[in-house]
Amino acid sequence: QFRGYVHLKILPGASKEHVREAMELSDRVSVNLEAPSEARLAELCPSKDYKRDILARQRYVRDLSRTVDLPAGQTTQMVVGATEESDREIFEQLLFEYEVMKSRRVYFSAFSPVAGTAFEDRKKAPGWREHRLYQVDWLCRVYGLEEKEIAAAFDDDGFLRDQDPKVAIAQSSFDSPIDPNSASFDELIRVPGIGPKSARRIALRRKEKRIERMRDLAALGVVVRRAGPFLKIDGKVGTTLDRWI
């Protein structure tokens, strides 16, 4: 009669029947990728086979989910910065997880060296890199932005900058500031400081009363400090346009 939440880890080598049993007993299961590709995993753990040990188990879960109820679905995790993988490599594997494996969530863990291990002399990954990948995941999974749009957040070497990736996407999406009184929902959610909830509030508000000042947006949940450079009201812009220079 346990009424809590059960999350079980599926280990490499688990049989399909054991995976089924785990799914029948739990709310969520996970098979951790740890790395974004076969070559990267070979560096982390040569004894594991990426396709046979990891991806095959994810496919078990995906296929069994058609007949076995798994309320919270399957998830996975990747270590960030243990090898020389780029953020773009991680992002591409993230897309594969959502589109092909039907994963519910992808988690990230910034690498930290441990004394006495083979990687003890490797550099610790900065925490902001993990945070930026979570932001990219949110833009993909919740906002529904396409890969080609999110690509604007990566530099030429495939790494994210230590800034909100939505800023780079907005710079790429807009030639000039947009008016919240006439902008579409899709335009609004691409503005830093405006999320789906505040975009819907803007749409409802302007049906009843025109938005006349930035503080009207603040009252609707918009983070005006971040959104200001990308917005104009009645042709007036509250901040400079150096984001487009």
PDB file of N, CA and C in Angstrom, residues 37-90:
ATOM      1  N   SER A  37      27.890  10.207 -26.528  1.00  0.00           N
ATOM      2  CA  SER A  37      28.170   9.374 -27.700  1.00  0.00           C
ATOM      3  C   SER A  37      28.939   8.125 -27.301  1.00  0.00           C
ATOM      4  N   GLU A  38      29.028   7.201 -28.226  1.00  0.00           N
ATOM      5  CA  GLU A  38      29.744   5.954 -27.991  1.00  0.00           C
ATOM      6  C   GLU A  38      31.228   6.211 -27.713  1.00  0.00           C
ATOM      7  N   ALA A  39      31.821   7.130 -28.482  1.00  0.00           N
ATOM      8  CA  ALA A  39      33.246   7.432 -28.309  1.00  0.00           C
ATOM      9  C   ALA A  39      33.517   8.078 -26.960  1.00  0.00           C
ATOM     10  N   ARG A  40      32.640   8.966 -26.531  1.00  0.00           N
ATOM     11  CA  ARG A  40      32.833   9.631 -25.239  1.00  0.00           C
ATOM     12  C   ARG A  40      32.667   8.656 -24.076  1.00  0.00           C
ATOM     13  N   LEU A  41      31.713   7.731 -24.188  1.00  0.00           N
ATOM     14  CA  LEU A  41      31.540   6.752 -23.114  1.00  0.00           C
ATOM     15  C   LEU A  41      32.731   5.812 -23.040  1.00  0.00           C
ATOM     16  N   ALA A  42      33.325   5.486 -24.197  1.00  0.00           N
ATOM     17  CA  ALA A  42      34.485   4.599 -24.211  1.00  0.00           C
ATOM     18  C   ALA A  42      35.637   5.194 -23.418  1.00  0.00           C
ATOM     19  N   GLU A  43      35.720   6.518 -23.401  1.00  0.00           N
ATOM     20  CA  GLU A  43      36.767   7.190 -22.622  1.00  0.00           C
ATOM     21  C   GLU A  43      36.442   7.148 -21.131  1.00  0.00           C
ATOM     22  N   LEU A  44      35.162   7.308 -20.805  1.00  0.00           N
ATOM     23  CA  LEU A  44      34.734   7.297 -19.412  1.00  0.00           C
ATOM     24  C   LEU A  44      34.759   5.896 -18.804  1.00  0.00           C
ATOM     25  N   CYS A  45      34.231   4.934 -19.581  1.00  0.00           N
ATOM     26  CA  CYS A  45      34.090   3.573 -19.058  1.00  0.00           C
ATOM     27  C   CYS A  45      34.226   2.570 -20.194  1.00  0.00           C
ATOM     28  N   PRO A  46      35.450   2.139 -20.499  1.00  0.00           N
ATOM     29  CA  PRO A  46      35.692   1.236 -21.633  1.00  0.00           C
ATOM     30  C   PRO A  46      34.942  -0.092 -21.541  1.00  0.00           C
ATOM     31  N   SER A  47      34.539  -0.485 -20.347  1.00  0.00           N
ATOM     32  CA  SER A  47      33.872  -1.782 -20.195  1.00  0.00           C
ATOM     33  C   SER A  47      32.405  -1.755 -20.621  1.00  0.00           C
ATOM     34  N   LYS A  48      31.850  -0.562 -20.841  1.00  0.00           N
ATOM     35  CA  LYS A  48      30.448  -0.459 -21.239  1.00  0.00           C
ATOM     36  C   LYS A  48      30.334  -0.269 -22.749  1.00  0.00           C
ATOM     37  N   ASP A  49      29.346  -0.920 -23.325  1.00  0.00           N
ATOM     38  CA  ASP A  49      29.046  -0.755 -24.739  1.00  0.00           C
ATOM     39  C   ASP A  49      27.836   0.184 -24.859  1.00  0.00           C
ATOM     40  N   TYR A  50      28.034   1.316 -25.496  1.00  0.00           N
ATOM     41  CA  TYR A  50      26.994   2.361 -25.539  1.00  0.00           C
ATOM     42  C   TYR A  50      25.681   1.855 -26.136  1.00  0.00           C
ATOM     43  N   LYS A  51      25.785   1.177 -27.273  1.00  0.00           N
ATOM     44  CA  LYS A  51      24.569   0.729 -27.958  1.00  0.00           C
ATOM     45  C   LYS A  51      23.938  -0.479 -27.272  1.00  0.00           C
ATOM     46  N   ARG A  52      24.756  -1.436 -26.901  1.00  0.00           N
ATOM     47  CA  ARG A  52      24.222  -2.677 -26.338  1.00  0.00           C
ATOM     48  C   ARG A  52      23.801  -2.529 -24.879  1.00  0.00           C
ATOM     49  N   ASP A  53      24.625  -1.843 -24.087  1.00  0.00           N
ATOM     50  CA  ASP A  53      24.351  -1.760 -22.648  1.00  0.00           C
ATOM     51  C   ASP A  53      23.408  -0.617 -22.271  1.00  0.00           C
ATOM     52  N   ILE A  54      23.516   0.508 -22.969  1.00  0.00           N
ATOM     53  CA  ILE A  54      22.746   1.689 -22.583  1.00  0.00           C
ATOM     54  C   ILE A  54      21.513   1.886 -23.476  1.00  0.00           C
ATOM     55  N   LEU A  55      21.734   2.124 -24.764  1.00  0.00           N
ATOM     56  CA  LEU A  55      20.618   2.434 -25.659  1.00  0.00           C
ATOM     57  C   LEU A  55      19.627   1.278 -25.769  1.00  0.00           C
ATOM     58  N   ALA A  56      20.124   0.057 -25.744  1.00  0.00           N
ATOM     59  CA  ALA A  56      19.217  -1.096 -25.834  1.00  0.00           C
ATOM     60  C   ALA A  56      18.260  -1.121 -24.653  1.00  0.00           C
ATOM     61  N   ARG A  57      18.753  -0.795 -23.452  1.00  0.00           N
ATOM     62  CA  ARG A  57      17.878  -0.771 -22.267  1.00  0.00           C
ATOM     63  C   ARG A  57      16.873   0.370 -22.350  1.00  0.00           C
ATOM     64  N   GLN A  58      17.278   1.487 -22.915  1.00  0.00           N
ATOM     65  CA  GLN A  58      16.322   2.577 -23.103  1.00  0.00           C
ATOM     66  C   GLN A  58      15.212   2.168 -24.069  1.00  0.00           C
ATOM     67  N   ARG A  59      15.592   1.419 -25.082  1.00  0.00           N
ATOM     68  CA  ARG A  59      14.577   0.940 -26.035  1.00  0.00           C
ATOM     69  C   ARG A  59      13.636  -0.053 -25.369  1.00  0.00           C
ATOM     70  N   TYR A  60      14.172  -0.900 -24.481  1.00  0.00           N
ATOM     71  CA  TYR A  60      13.300  -1.790 -23.713  1.00  0.00           C
ATOM     72  C   TYR A  60      12.201  -0.985 -23.029  1.00  0.00           C
ATOM     73  N   VAL A  61      12.625   0.064 -22.319  1.00  0.00           N
ATOM     74  CA  VAL A  61      11.675   0.877 -21.564  1.00  0.00           C
ATOM     75  C   VAL A  61      10.677   1.542 -22.509  1.00  0.00           C
ATOM     76  N   ARG A  62      11.178   2.124 -23.571  1.00  0.00           N
ATOM     77  CA  ARG A  62      10.293   2.795 -24.538  1.00  0.00           C
ATOM     78  C   ARG A  62       9.249   1.840 -25.096  1.00  0.00           C
ATOM     79  N   ASP A  63       9.687   0.662 -25.526  1.00  0.00           N
ATOM     80  CA  ASP A  63       8.771  -0.292 -26.148  1.00  0.00           C
ATOM     81  C   ASP A  63       7.810  -0.917 -25.143  1.00  0.00           C
ATOM     82  N   LEU A  64       8.300  -1.226 -23.948  1.00  0.00           N
ATOM     83  CA  LEU A  64       7.439  -1.819 -22.925  1.00  0.00           C
ATOM     84  C   LEU A  64       6.406  -0.823 -22.407  1.00  0.00           C
ATOM     85  N   SER A  65       6.702   0.476 -22.539  1.00  0.00           N
ATOM     86  CA  SER A  65       5.776   1.507 -22.067  1.00  0.00           C
ATOM     87  C   SER A  65       4.447   1.475 -22.821  1.00  0.00           C
ATOM     88  N   ARG A  66       4.428   0.801 -23.944  1.00  0.00           N
ATOM     89  CA  ARG A  66       3.179   0.682 -24.707  1.00  0.00           C
ATOM     90  C   ARG A  66       2.171  -0.217 -24.005  1.00  0.00           C
ATOM     91  N   THR A  67       2.676  -1.126 -23.172  1.00  0.00           N
ATOM     92  CA  THR A  67       1.792  -2.059 -22.476  1.00  0.00           C
ATOM     93  C   THR A  67       1.918  -2.009 -20.954  1.00  0.00           C
ATOM     94  N   VAL A  68       3.020  -1.434 -20.452  1.00  0.00           N
ATOM     95  CA  VAL A  68       3.234  -1.326 -19.008  1.00  0.00           C
ATOM     96  C   VAL A  68       3.085   0.136 -18.597  1.00  0.00           C
ATOM     97  N   ASP A  69       2.241   0.387 -17.596  1.00  0.00           N
ATOM     98  CA  ASP A  69       2.014   1.757 -17.149  1.00  0.00           C
ATOM     99  C   ASP A  69       3.220   2.264 -16.363  1.00  0.00           C
ATOM    100  N   LEU A  70       3.806   3.339 -16.840  1.00  0.00           N
ATOM    101  CA  LEU A  70       4.944   3.970 -16.162  1.00  0.00           C
ATOM    102  C   LEU A  70       4.598   5.452 -16.044  1.00  0.00           C
ATOM    103  N   PRO A  71       3.930   5.849 -14.946  1.00  0.00           N
ATOM    104  CA  PRO A  71       3.347   7.199 -14.838  1.00  0.00           C
ATOM    105  C   PRO A  71       4.308   8.351 -15.123  1.00  0.00           C
ATOM    106  N   ALA A  72       5.544   8.272 -14.614  1.00  0.00           N
ATOM    107  CA  ALA A  72       6.491   9.377 -14.770  1.00  0.00           C
ATOM    108  C   ALA A  72       7.514   9.134 -15.879  1.00  0.00           C
ATOM    109  N   GLY A  73       7.330   8.077 -16.661  1.00  0.00           N
ATOM    110  CA  GLY A  73       8.189   7.815 -17.805  1.00  0.00           C
ATOM    111  C   GLY A  73       9.631   7.495 -17.452  1.00  0.00           C
ATOM    112  N   GLN A  74      10.489   7.529 -18.477  1.00  0.00           N
ATOM    113  CA  GLN A  74      11.905   7.272 -18.239  1.00  0.00           C
ATOM    114  C   GLN A  74      12.714   8.557 -18.379  1.00  0.00           C
ATOM    115  N   THR A  75      13.838   8.601 -17.669  1.00  0.00           N
ATOM    116  CA  THR A  75      14.730   9.751 -17.719  1.00  0.00           C
ATOM    117  C   THR A  75      16.158   9.251 -17.924  1.00  0.00           C
ATOM    118  N   THR A  76      17.070  10.187 -18.093  1.00  0.00           N
ATOM    119  CA  THR A  76      18.482   9.830 -18.206  1.00  0.00           C
ATOM    120  C   THR A  76      19.329  10.991 -17.701  1.00  0.00           C
ATOM    121  N   GLN A  77      20.634  10.785 -17.636  1.00  0.00           N
ATOM    122  CA  GLN A  77      21.557  11.826 -17.154  1.00  0.00           C
ATOM    123  C   GLN A  77      22.862  11.755 -17.930  1.00  0.00           C
ATOM    124  N   MET A  78      23.461  12.920 -18.154  1.00  0.00           N
ATOM    125  CA  MET A  78      24.780  12.990 -18.769  1.00  0.00           C
ATOM    126  C   MET A  78      25.723  13.784 -17.884  1.00  0.00           C
ATOM    127  N   VAL A  79      26.957  13.313 -17.769  1.00  0.00           N
ATOM    128  CA  VAL A  79      27.990  14.040 -17.050  1.00  0.00           C
ATOM    129  C   VAL A  79      28.538  15.114 -17.987  1.00  0.00           C
ATOM    130  N   VAL A  80      28.720  16.326 -17.474  1.00  0.00           N
ATOM    131  CA  VAL A  80      29.171  17.458 -18.289  1.00  0.00           C
ATOM    132  C   VAL A  80      30.625  17.781 -17.973  1.00  0.00           C
ATOM    133  N   GLY A  81      31.490  17.690 -18.987  1.00  0.00           N
ATOM    134  CA  GLY A  81      32.863  18.142 -18.824  1.00  0.00           C
ATOM    135  C   GLY A  81      33.875  17.103 -18.389  1.00  0.00           C
ATOM    136  N   ALA A  82      33.492  15.829 -18.336  1.00  0.00           N
ATOM    137  CA  ALA A  82      34.455  14.793 -17.953  1.00  0.00           C
ATOM    138  C   ALA A  82      35.412  14.493 -19.104  1.00  0.00           C
ATOM    139  N   THR A  83      34.903  14.594 -20.325  1.00  0.00           N
ATOM    140  CA  THR A  83      35.738  14.433 -21.516  1.00  0.00           C
ATOM    141  C   THR A  83      35.768  15.777 -22.235  1.00  0.00           C
ATOM    142  N   GLU A  84      36.172  15.795 -23.473  1.00  0.00           N
ATOM    143  CA  GLU A  84      36.249  17.054 -24.211  1.00  0.00           C
ATOM    144  C   GLU A  84      34.999  17.299 -25.055  1.00  0.00           C
ATOM    145  N   GLU A  85      33.902  16.682 -24.662  1.00  0.00           N
ATOM    146  CA  GLU A  85      32.672  16.843 -25.428  1.00  0.00           C
ATOM    147  C   GLU A  85      32.209  18.305 -25.410  1.00  0.00           C
ATOM    148  N   SER A  86      31.587  18.730 -26.488  1.00  0.00           N
ATOM    149  CA  SER A  86      31.048  20.087 -26.563  1.00  0.00           C
ATOM    150  C   SER A  86      29.602  20.086 -26.068  1.00  0.00           C
ATOM    151  N   ASP A  87      29.100  21.266 -25.776  1.00  0.00           N
ATOM    152  CA  ASP A  87      27.699  21.383 -25.370  1.00  0.00           C
ATOM    153  C   ASP A  87      26.771  21.019 -26.524  1.00  0.00           C
ATOM    154  N   ARG A  88      27.228  21.263 -27.742  1.00  0.00           N
ATOM    155  CA  ARG A  88      26.402  20.918 -28.912  1.00  0.00           C
ATOM    156  C   ARG A  88      26.246  19.395 -29.021  1.00  0.00           C
ATOM    157  N   GLU A  89      27.297  18.650 -28.705  1.00  0.00           N
ATOM    158  CA  GLU A  89      27.193  17.193 -28.704  1.00  0.00           C
ATOM    159  C   GLU A  89      26.134  16.738 -27.699  1.00  0.00           C
ATOM    160  N   ILE A  90      26.164  17.337 -26.522  1.00  0.00           N
ATOM    161  CA  ILE A  90      25.193  16.989 -25.484  1.00  0.00           C
ATOM    162  C   ILE A  90      23.782  17.352 -25.940  1.00  0.00           C
TER     163      ILE A  90
END
